[in-house]
Amino acid sequence: MSQQERRPWIVGVSGASGTPFAASVLRGLLAAGESVDLVVSRASRLTLLDETGIAFRDAHWQEDLRSWLARGADGKPETFRPGIDGVRHWAAGDLAAGPSSGSYPAKGMLIVPASTACVAGVALGLSKDLLQRAASVTLKERRKLVVAVRETPLSGQTLKQMVALDEAGAVVLPASPAFYAGATHIQDLVDFVAGRVLDAAGVPHQLYRRWEGELGGASRS
């Protein structure tokens, strides 16, 4: 695919706990044949290091991304073997990057996970880094923006900001796993949330068992 034909999903990873959610979303997009523009915030790199032991470095992003996406939610390395040929990485401090402009072709943006600071910045239209700027561009261009909020409990101010995002056209999607899909491992719970993010974006996947209207179906599957 030529650069002119490429129309990626922008994936922003903020500093909230929940880097396995982002990894599952990225694997799902790539498995669906989607192109991805990745923005990993400075705060999220600390979270990623804490949750996985992986230091995400701009100069070695391909090596670090492969290690991250290969890791299961239970911490086991080499659980997955995803290809990353469809990924383009942009440094979080690069405000001249492609996703900072509305003329840059993109399908939309997924913020996974989204911290309360990220929610506030996007709701207020701030552009302190490329993640926030890309989200603002996504909203002004009327493209799909999915914000997977990962925080509990939620303050009144954050709830107001989430309402503001909804009114601006974003999909506010709390990272809340369900149990009707028959989860038996932590990866199943992570994949459920990632699957709901991809559902909101309209990207096909097979990350979780869908509800089919049959009580007890998950226990018999």
PDB file of C-alpha atoms in Angstrom:
ATOM      1  CA  MET A   1       0.000   0.000   0.000  1.00  0.00           C
ATOM      2  CA  SER A   2       1.410   3.389  -0.969  1.00  0.00           C
ATOM      3  CA  GLN A   3       1.546   6.230   1.529  1.00  0.00           C
ATOM      4  CA  GLN A   4      -1.112   8.060  -0.497  1.00  0.00           C
ATOM      5  CA  GLU A   5      -3.495   5.078  -0.209  1.00  0.00           C
ATOM      6  CA  ARG A   6      -2.788   4.467   3.480  1.00  0.00           C
ATOM      7  CA  ARG A   7      -5.580   5.588   5.831  1.00  0.00           C
ATOM      8  CA  PRO A   8      -4.741   4.463   9.350  1.00  0.00           C
ATOM      9  CA  TRP A   9      -6.407   4.335  12.702  1.00  0.00           C
ATOM     10  CA  ILE A  10      -4.550   6.535  15.168  1.00  0.00           C
ATOM     11  CA  VAL A  11      -4.037   4.723  18.471  1.00  0.00           C
ATOM     12  CA  GLY A  12      -3.115   6.862  21.454  1.00  0.00           C
ATOM     13  CA  VAL A  13      -1.867   5.241  24.653  1.00  0.00           C
ATOM     14  CA  SER A  14      -2.086   7.493  27.717  1.00  0.00           C
ATOM     15  CA  GLY A  15      -0.719   7.034  31.224  1.00  0.00           C
ATOM     16  CA  ALA A  16      -3.594   5.121  32.847  1.00  0.00           C
ATOM     17  CA  SER A  17      -3.077   1.572  34.055  1.00  0.00           C
ATOM     18  CA  GLY A  18      -4.204  -0.886  31.401  1.00  0.00           C
ATOM     19  CA  THR A  19      -1.470  -1.278  28.791  1.00  0.00           C
ATOM     20  CA  PRO A  20      -2.731  -4.836  28.032  1.00  0.00           C
ATOM     21  CA  PHE A  21      -5.931  -3.227  26.696  1.00  0.00           C
ATOM     22  CA  ALA A  22      -3.870  -1.197  24.233  1.00  0.00           C
ATOM     23  CA  ALA A  23      -1.867  -4.244  23.173  1.00  0.00           C
ATOM     24  CA  SER A  24      -5.042  -6.222  22.482  1.00  0.00           C
ATOM     25  CA  VAL A  25      -6.563  -3.378  20.453  1.00  0.00           C
ATOM     26  CA  LEU A  26      -3.373  -3.059  18.421  1.00  0.00           C
ATOM     27  CA  ARG A  27      -3.277  -6.796  17.735  1.00  0.00           C
ATOM     28  CA  GLY A  28      -6.940  -6.704  16.735  1.00  0.00           C
ATOM     29  CA  LEU A  29      -6.444  -3.829  14.297  1.00  0.00           C
ATOM     30  CA  LEU A  30      -3.445  -5.487  12.692  1.00  0.00           C
ATOM     31  CA  ALA A  31      -5.246  -8.844  12.458  1.00  0.00           C
ATOM     32  CA  ALA A  32      -8.074  -7.060  10.627  1.00  0.00           C
ATOM     33  CA  GLY A  33      -5.580  -5.700   8.090  1.00  0.00           C
ATOM     34  CA  GLU A  34      -5.832  -2.121   9.362  1.00  0.00           C
ATOM     35  CA  SER A  35      -2.978   0.378   9.289  1.00  0.00           C
ATOM     36  CA  VAL A  36      -2.063   1.991  12.596  1.00  0.00           C
ATOM     37  CA  ASP A  37      -0.414   5.258  13.580  1.00  0.00           C
ATOM     38  CA  LEU A  38       0.807   4.829  17.157  1.00  0.00           C
ATOM     39  CA  VAL A  39       1.324   7.595  19.726  1.00  0.00           C
ATOM     40  CA  VAL A  40       2.624   6.512  23.141  1.00  0.00           C
ATOM     41  CA  SER A  41       2.554   9.334  25.683  1.00  0.00           C
ATOM     42  CA  ARG A  42       5.418  10.018  28.066  1.00  0.00           C
ATOM     43  CA  ALA A  43       3.286   9.044  31.075  1.00  0.00           C
ATOM     44  CA  SER A  44       2.194   5.783  29.446  1.00  0.00           C
ATOM     45  CA  ARG A  45       5.817   4.732  29.021  1.00  0.00           C
ATOM     46  CA  LEU A  46       6.202   4.757  32.797  1.00  0.00           C
ATOM     47  CA  THR A  47       3.034   2.671  33.131  1.00  0.00           C
ATOM     48  CA  LEU A  48       4.216   0.263  30.433  1.00  0.00           C
ATOM     49  CA  LEU A  49       7.560  -0.146  32.198  1.00  0.00           C
ATOM     50  CA  ASP A  50       5.800  -0.777  35.506  1.00  0.00           C
ATOM     51  CA  GLU A  51       3.234  -3.240  34.117  1.00  0.00           C
ATOM     52  CA  THR A  52       5.434  -5.157  31.678  1.00  0.00           C
ATOM     53  CA  GLY A  53       9.082  -4.282  32.316  1.00  0.00           C
ATOM     54  CA  ILE A  54       9.331  -2.974  28.748  1.00  0.00           C
ATOM     55  CA  ALA A  55      10.949   0.423  28.192  1.00  0.00           C
ATOM     56  CA  PHE A  56       9.366   1.950  25.088  1.00  0.00           C
ATOM     57  CA  ARG A  57      12.039   3.966  23.248  1.00  0.00           C
ATOM     58  CA  ASP A  58      11.479   6.151  20.195  1.00  0.00           C
ATOM     59  CA  ALA A  59      14.775   5.054  18.653  1.00  0.00           C
ATOM     60  CA  HIS A  60      13.945   1.357  19.120  1.00  0.00           C
ATOM     61  CA  TRP A  61      10.161   1.470  18.916  1.00  0.00           C
ATOM     62  CA  GLN A  62       9.822  -1.520  16.556  1.00  0.00           C
ATOM     63  CA  GLU A  63      11.781  -3.834  18.844  1.00  0.00           C
ATOM     64  CA  ASP A  64       9.924  -2.592  21.916  1.00  0.00           C
ATOM     65  CA  LEU A  65       6.515  -2.770  20.231  1.00  0.00           C
ATOM     66  CA  ARG A  66       7.102  -6.371  19.161  1.00  0.00           C
ATOM     67  CA  SER A  67       8.018  -7.318  22.731  1.00  0.00           C
ATOM     68  CA  TRP A  68       4.948  -5.538  24.069  1.00  0.00           C
ATOM     69  CA  LEU A  69       2.445  -7.043  21.630  1.00  0.00           C
ATOM     70  CA  ALA A  70       3.905 -10.524  22.063  1.00  0.00           C
ATOM     71  CA  ARG A  71       3.268 -10.392  25.804  1.00  0.00           C
ATOM     72  CA  GLY A  72       0.071 -11.865  27.269  1.00  0.00           C
ATOM     73  CA  ALA A  73      -2.028 -10.053  29.851  1.00  0.00           C
ATOM     74  CA  ASP A  74      -0.712 -12.561  32.411  1.00  0.00           C
ATOM     75  CA  GLY A  75       2.816 -11.325  31.770  1.00  0.00           C
ATOM     76  CA  LYS A  76       4.054 -14.311  29.780  1.00  0.00           C
ATOM     77  CA  PRO A  77       6.362 -13.282  26.907  1.00  0.00           C
ATOM     78  CA  GLU A  78       5.964 -14.718  23.405  1.00  0.00           C
ATOM     79  CA  THR A  79       2.274 -15.474  23.953  1.00  0.00           C
ATOM     80  CA  PHE A  80       1.417 -13.826  20.616  1.00  0.00           C
ATOM     81  CA  ARG A  81       3.339 -13.393  17.378  1.00  0.00           C
ATOM     82  CA  PRO A  82       1.833 -10.308  15.730  1.00  0.00           C
ATOM     83  CA  GLY A  83       3.379  -8.609  12.725  1.00  0.00           C
ATOM     84  CA  ILE A  84       3.824  -4.851  12.975  1.00  0.00           C
ATOM     85  CA  ASP A  85       4.375  -3.983   9.315  1.00  0.00           C
ATOM     86  CA  GLY A  86       1.196  -1.882   9.313  1.00  0.00           C
ATOM     87  CA  VAL A  87       2.350   0.355  12.179  1.00  0.00           C
ATOM     88  CA  ARG A  88       3.846   3.834  11.942  1.00  0.00           C
ATOM     89  CA  HIS A  89       5.122   5.401  15.137  1.00  0.00           C
ATOM     90  CA  TRP A  90       5.047   9.094  15.994  1.00  0.00           C
ATOM     91  CA  ALA A  91       6.865  10.555  19.007  1.00  0.00           C
ATOM     92  CA  ALA A  92       4.471  12.066  21.534  1.00  0.00           C
ATOM     93  CA  GLY A  93       6.343  15.374  21.486  1.00  0.00           C
ATOM     94  CA  ASP A  94       6.258  15.703  17.698  1.00  0.00           C
ATOM     95  CA  LEU A  95       3.570  18.340  17.158  1.00  0.00           C
ATOM     96  CA  ALA A  96       4.558  18.567  13.480  1.00  0.00           C
ATOM     97  CA  ALA A  97       3.613  14.890  12.957  1.00  0.00           C
ATOM     98  CA  GLY A  98       1.046  13.840  10.383  1.00  0.00           C
ATOM     99  CA  PRO A  99      -1.852  13.253  12.841  1.00  0.00           C
ATOM    100  CA  SER A 100      -1.552  16.844  14.076  1.00  0.00           C
ATOM    101  CA  SER A 101      -3.213  18.080  10.877  1.00  0.00           C
ATOM    102  CA  GLY A 102      -6.764  17.626   9.679  1.00  0.00           C
ATOM    103  CA  SER A 103      -5.482  17.140   6.141  1.00  0.00           C
ATOM    104  CA  TYR A 104      -3.660  13.971   7.204  1.00  0.00           C
ATOM    105  CA  PRO A 105      -5.787  10.989   6.101  1.00  0.00           C
ATOM    106  CA  ALA A 106      -7.024   8.893   9.029  1.00  0.00           C
ATOM    107  CA  LYS A 107     -10.089   6.787   9.757  1.00  0.00           C
ATOM    108  CA  GLY A 108     -10.316   7.956  13.338  1.00  0.00           C
ATOM    109  CA  MET A 109      -8.633   7.615  16.702  1.00  0.00           C
ATOM    110  CA  LEU A 110      -8.761   5.162  19.606  1.00  0.00           C
ATOM    111  CA  ILE A 111      -7.371   6.225  22.991  1.00  0.00           C
ATOM    112  CA  VAL A 112      -6.657   3.076  24.991  1.00  0.00           C
ATOM    113  CA  PRO A 113      -6.381   3.355  27.919  1.00  0.00           C
ATOM    114  CA  ALA A 114      -7.455   6.937  28.590  1.00  0.00           C
ATOM    115  CA  SER A 115      -6.423   8.488  31.893  1.00  0.00           C
ATOM    116  CA  THR A 116      -8.510  11.163  33.589  1.00  0.00           C
ATOM    117  CA  ALA A 117      -5.810  13.686  32.698  1.00  0.00           C
ATOM    118  CA  CYS A 118      -6.146  12.648  29.055  1.00  0.00           C
ATOM    119  CA  VAL A 119      -9.949  12.900  29.261  1.00  0.00           C
ATOM    120  CA  ALA A 120      -9.655  16.407  30.702  1.00  0.00           C
ATOM    121  CA  GLY A 121      -7.137  17.536  28.092  1.00  0.00           C
ATOM    122  CA  VAL A 122      -9.197  16.289  25.157  1.00  0.00           C
ATOM    123  CA  ALA A 123     -12.471  17.618  26.602  1.00  0.00           C
ATOM    124  CA  LEU A 124     -10.915  21.069  27.038  1.00  0.00           C
ATOM    125  CA  GLY A 125      -9.348  21.038  23.571  1.00  0.00           C
ATOM    126  CA  LEU A 126      -5.772  21.183  24.846  1.00  0.00           C
ATOM    127  CA  SER A 127      -2.802  20.145  22.725  1.00  0.00           C
ATOM    128  CA  LYS A 128      -0.020  19.610  25.239  1.00  0.00           C
ATOM    129  CA  ASP A 129       1.285  16.657  23.218  1.00  0.00           C
ATOM    130  CA  LEU A 130       0.586  14.830  19.975  1.00  0.00           C
ATOM    131  CA  LEU A 131      -1.974  12.524  21.573  1.00  0.00           C
ATOM    132  CA  GLN A 132      -4.183  15.419  22.668  1.00  0.00           C
ATOM    133  CA  ARG A 133      -3.644  17.299  19.423  1.00  0.00           C
ATOM    134  CA  ALA A 134      -4.573  14.265  17.324  1.00  0.00           C
ATOM    135  CA  ALA A 135      -7.726  13.774  19.401  1.00  0.00           C
ATOM    136  CA  SER A 136      -8.721  17.425  18.894  1.00  0.00           C
ATOM    137  CA  VAL A 137      -8.155  17.061  15.147  1.00  0.00           C
ATOM    138  CA  THR A 138     -10.231  13.883  15.103  1.00  0.00           C
ATOM    139  CA  LEU A 139     -13.156  15.689  16.732  1.00  0.00           C
ATOM    140  CA  LYS A 140     -12.984  18.782  14.546  1.00  0.00           C
ATOM    141  CA  GLU A 141     -12.853  16.661  11.403  1.00  0.00           C
ATOM    142  CA  ARG A 142     -15.905  14.686  12.626  1.00  0.00           C
ATOM    143  CA  ARG A 143     -14.013  11.396  12.586  1.00  0.00           C
ATOM    144  CA  LYS A 144     -14.613   8.542  14.985  1.00  0.00           C
ATOM    145  CA  LEU A 145     -13.001   9.040  18.406  1.00  0.00           C
ATOM    146  CA  VAL A 146     -13.227   6.234  20.979  1.00  0.00           C
ATOM    147  CA  VAL A 147     -12.016   7.052  24.490  1.00  0.00           C
ATOM    148  CA  ALA A 148     -11.514   3.966  26.682  1.00  0.00           C
ATOM    149  CA  VAL A 149     -11.503   5.506  30.156  1.00  0.00           C
ATOM    150  CA  ARG A 150      -9.652   3.487  32.805  1.00  0.00           C
ATOM    151  CA  GLU A 151     -10.244   4.941  36.252  1.00  0.00           C
ATOM    152  CA  THR A 152     -12.339   4.222  39.333  1.00  0.00           C
ATOM    153  CA  PRO A 153     -14.020   5.847  41.142  1.00  0.00           C
ATOM    154  CA  LEU A 154     -14.812   8.792  38.894  1.00  0.00           C
ATOM    155  CA  SER A 155     -14.922  12.333  40.240  1.00  0.00           C
ATOM    156  CA  GLY A 156     -17.742  14.717  39.373  1.00  0.00           C
ATOM    157  CA  GLN A 157     -15.372  16.807  37.272  1.00  0.00           C
ATOM    158  CA  THR A 158     -14.270  13.797  35.225  1.00  0.00           C
ATOM    159  CA  LEU A 159     -17.907  12.793  34.708  1.00  0.00           C
ATOM    160  CA  LYS A 160     -18.641  16.286  33.376  1.00  0.00           C
ATOM    161  CA  GLN A 161     -15.669  16.024  31.017  1.00  0.00           C
ATOM    162  CA  MET A 162     -16.878  12.636  29.793  1.00  0.00           C
ATOM    163  CA  VAL A 163     -20.285  14.182  29.055  1.00  0.00           C
ATOM    164  CA  ALA A 164     -18.512  16.958  27.154  1.00  0.00           C
ATOM    165  CA  LEU A 165     -16.682  14.362  25.050  1.00  0.00           C
ATOM    166  CA  ASP A 166     -19.956  12.573  24.331  1.00  0.00           C
ATOM    167  CA  GLU A 167     -21.576  15.839  23.274  1.00  0.00           C
ATOM    168  CA  ALA A 168     -18.590  16.553  21.012  1.00  0.00           C
ATOM    169  CA  GLY A 169     -19.191  13.261  19.199  1.00  0.00           C
ATOM    170  CA  ALA A 170     -16.752  10.926  20.904  1.00  0.00           C
ATOM    171  CA  VAL A 171     -17.622   7.421  22.086  1.00  0.00           C
ATOM    172  CA  VAL A 172     -16.836   7.243  25.809  1.00  0.00           C
ATOM    173  CA  LEU A 173     -16.131   3.591  26.567  1.00  0.00           C
ATOM    174  CA  PRO A 174     -15.166   2.701  30.155  1.00  0.00           C
ATOM    175  CA  ALA A 175     -12.742  -0.221  30.304  1.00  0.00           C
ATOM    176  CA  SER A 176     -15.308  -2.470  32.007  1.00  0.00           C
ATOM    177  CA  PRO A 177     -15.105  -6.189  31.179  1.00  0.00           C
ATOM    178  CA  ALA A 178     -18.241  -8.351  31.156  1.00  0.00           C
ATOM    179  CA  PHE A 179     -18.547 -11.985  32.178  1.00  0.00           C
ATOM    180  CA  TYR A 180     -21.311 -13.324  29.922  1.00  0.00           C
ATOM    181  CA  ALA A 181     -18.701 -14.194  27.291  1.00  0.00           C
ATOM    182  CA  GLY A 182     -17.391 -17.048  29.462  1.00  0.00           C
ATOM    183  CA  ALA A 183     -14.038 -15.577  30.489  1.00  0.00           C
ATOM    184  CA  THR A 184     -11.705 -18.074  32.127  1.00  0.00           C
ATOM    185  CA  HIS A 185      -8.412 -16.144  31.940  1.00  0.00           C
ATOM    186  CA  ILE A 186      -7.296 -12.547  32.443  1.00  0.00           C
ATOM    187  CA  GLN A 187      -6.624 -12.321  28.705  1.00  0.00           C
ATOM    188  CA  ASP A 188     -10.315 -13.029  28.047  1.00  0.00           C
ATOM    189  CA  LEU A 189     -11.334 -10.025  30.168  1.00  0.00           C
ATOM    190  CA  VAL A 190      -8.777  -7.798  28.464  1.00  0.00           C
ATOM    191  CA  ASP A 191      -9.866  -8.978  25.016  1.00  0.00           C
ATOM    192  CA  PHE A 192     -13.519  -8.255  25.826  1.00  0.00           C
ATOM    193  CA  VAL A 193     -12.747  -4.591  26.478  1.00  0.00           C
ATOM    194  CA  ALA A 194     -10.514  -4.405  23.401  1.00  0.00           C
ATOM    195  CA  GLY A 195     -13.249  -6.030  21.344  1.00  0.00           C
ATOM    196  CA  ARG A 196     -15.790  -3.450  22.474  1.00  0.00           C
ATOM    197  CA  VAL A 197     -13.365  -0.694  21.444  1.00  0.00           C
ATOM    198  CA  LEU A 198     -13.072  -2.272  17.997  1.00  0.00           C
ATOM    199  CA  ASP A 199     -16.869  -2.669  17.859  1.00  0.00           C
ATOM    200  CA  ALA A 200     -17.239   1.064  18.461  1.00  0.00           C
ATOM    201  CA  ALA A 201     -14.770   1.712  15.640  1.00  0.00           C
ATOM    202  CA  GLY A 202     -16.543  -0.696  13.293  1.00  0.00           C
ATOM    203  CA  VAL A 203     -13.523  -2.980  12.945  1.00  0.00           C
ATOM    204  CA  PRO A 204     -14.321  -6.724  12.666  1.00  0.00           C
ATOM    205  CA  HIS A 205     -12.666  -9.075  15.132  1.00  0.00           C
ATOM    206  CA  GLN A 206     -13.057 -12.340  17.024  1.00  0.00           C
ATOM    207  CA  LEU A 207     -11.806 -11.245  20.405  1.00  0.00           C
ATOM    208  CA  TYR A 208     -14.794 -12.348  22.475  1.00  0.00           C
ATOM    209  CA  ARG A 209     -17.929 -14.492  22.378  1.00  0.00           C
ATOM    210  CA  ARG A 210     -20.952 -12.347  21.543  1.00  0.00           C
ATOM    211  CA  TRP A 211     -24.252 -12.505  23.365  1.00  0.00           C
ATOM    212  CA  GLU A 212     -26.721 -14.650  21.423  1.00  0.00           C
ATOM    213  CA  GLY A 213     -29.773 -14.398  23.653  1.00  0.00           C
ATOM    214  CA  GLU A 214     -29.278 -17.743  25.424  1.00  0.00           C
ATOM    215  CA  LEU A 215     -28.960 -17.758  29.195  1.00  0.00           C
ATOM    216  CA  GLY A 216     -26.081 -19.942  30.360  1.00  0.00           C
ATOM    217  CA  GLY A 217     -24.653 -20.198  26.863  1.00  0.00           C
ATOM    218  CA  ALA A 218     -21.169 -19.209  27.957  1.00  0.00           C
ATOM    219  CA  SER A 219     -20.954 -22.002  30.531  1.00  0.00           C
ATOM    220  CA  ARG A 220     -21.853 -24.590  27.901  1.00  0.00           C
ATOM    221  CA  SER A 221     -19.521 -23.315  25.165  1.00  0.00           C
TER     222      SER A 221
END
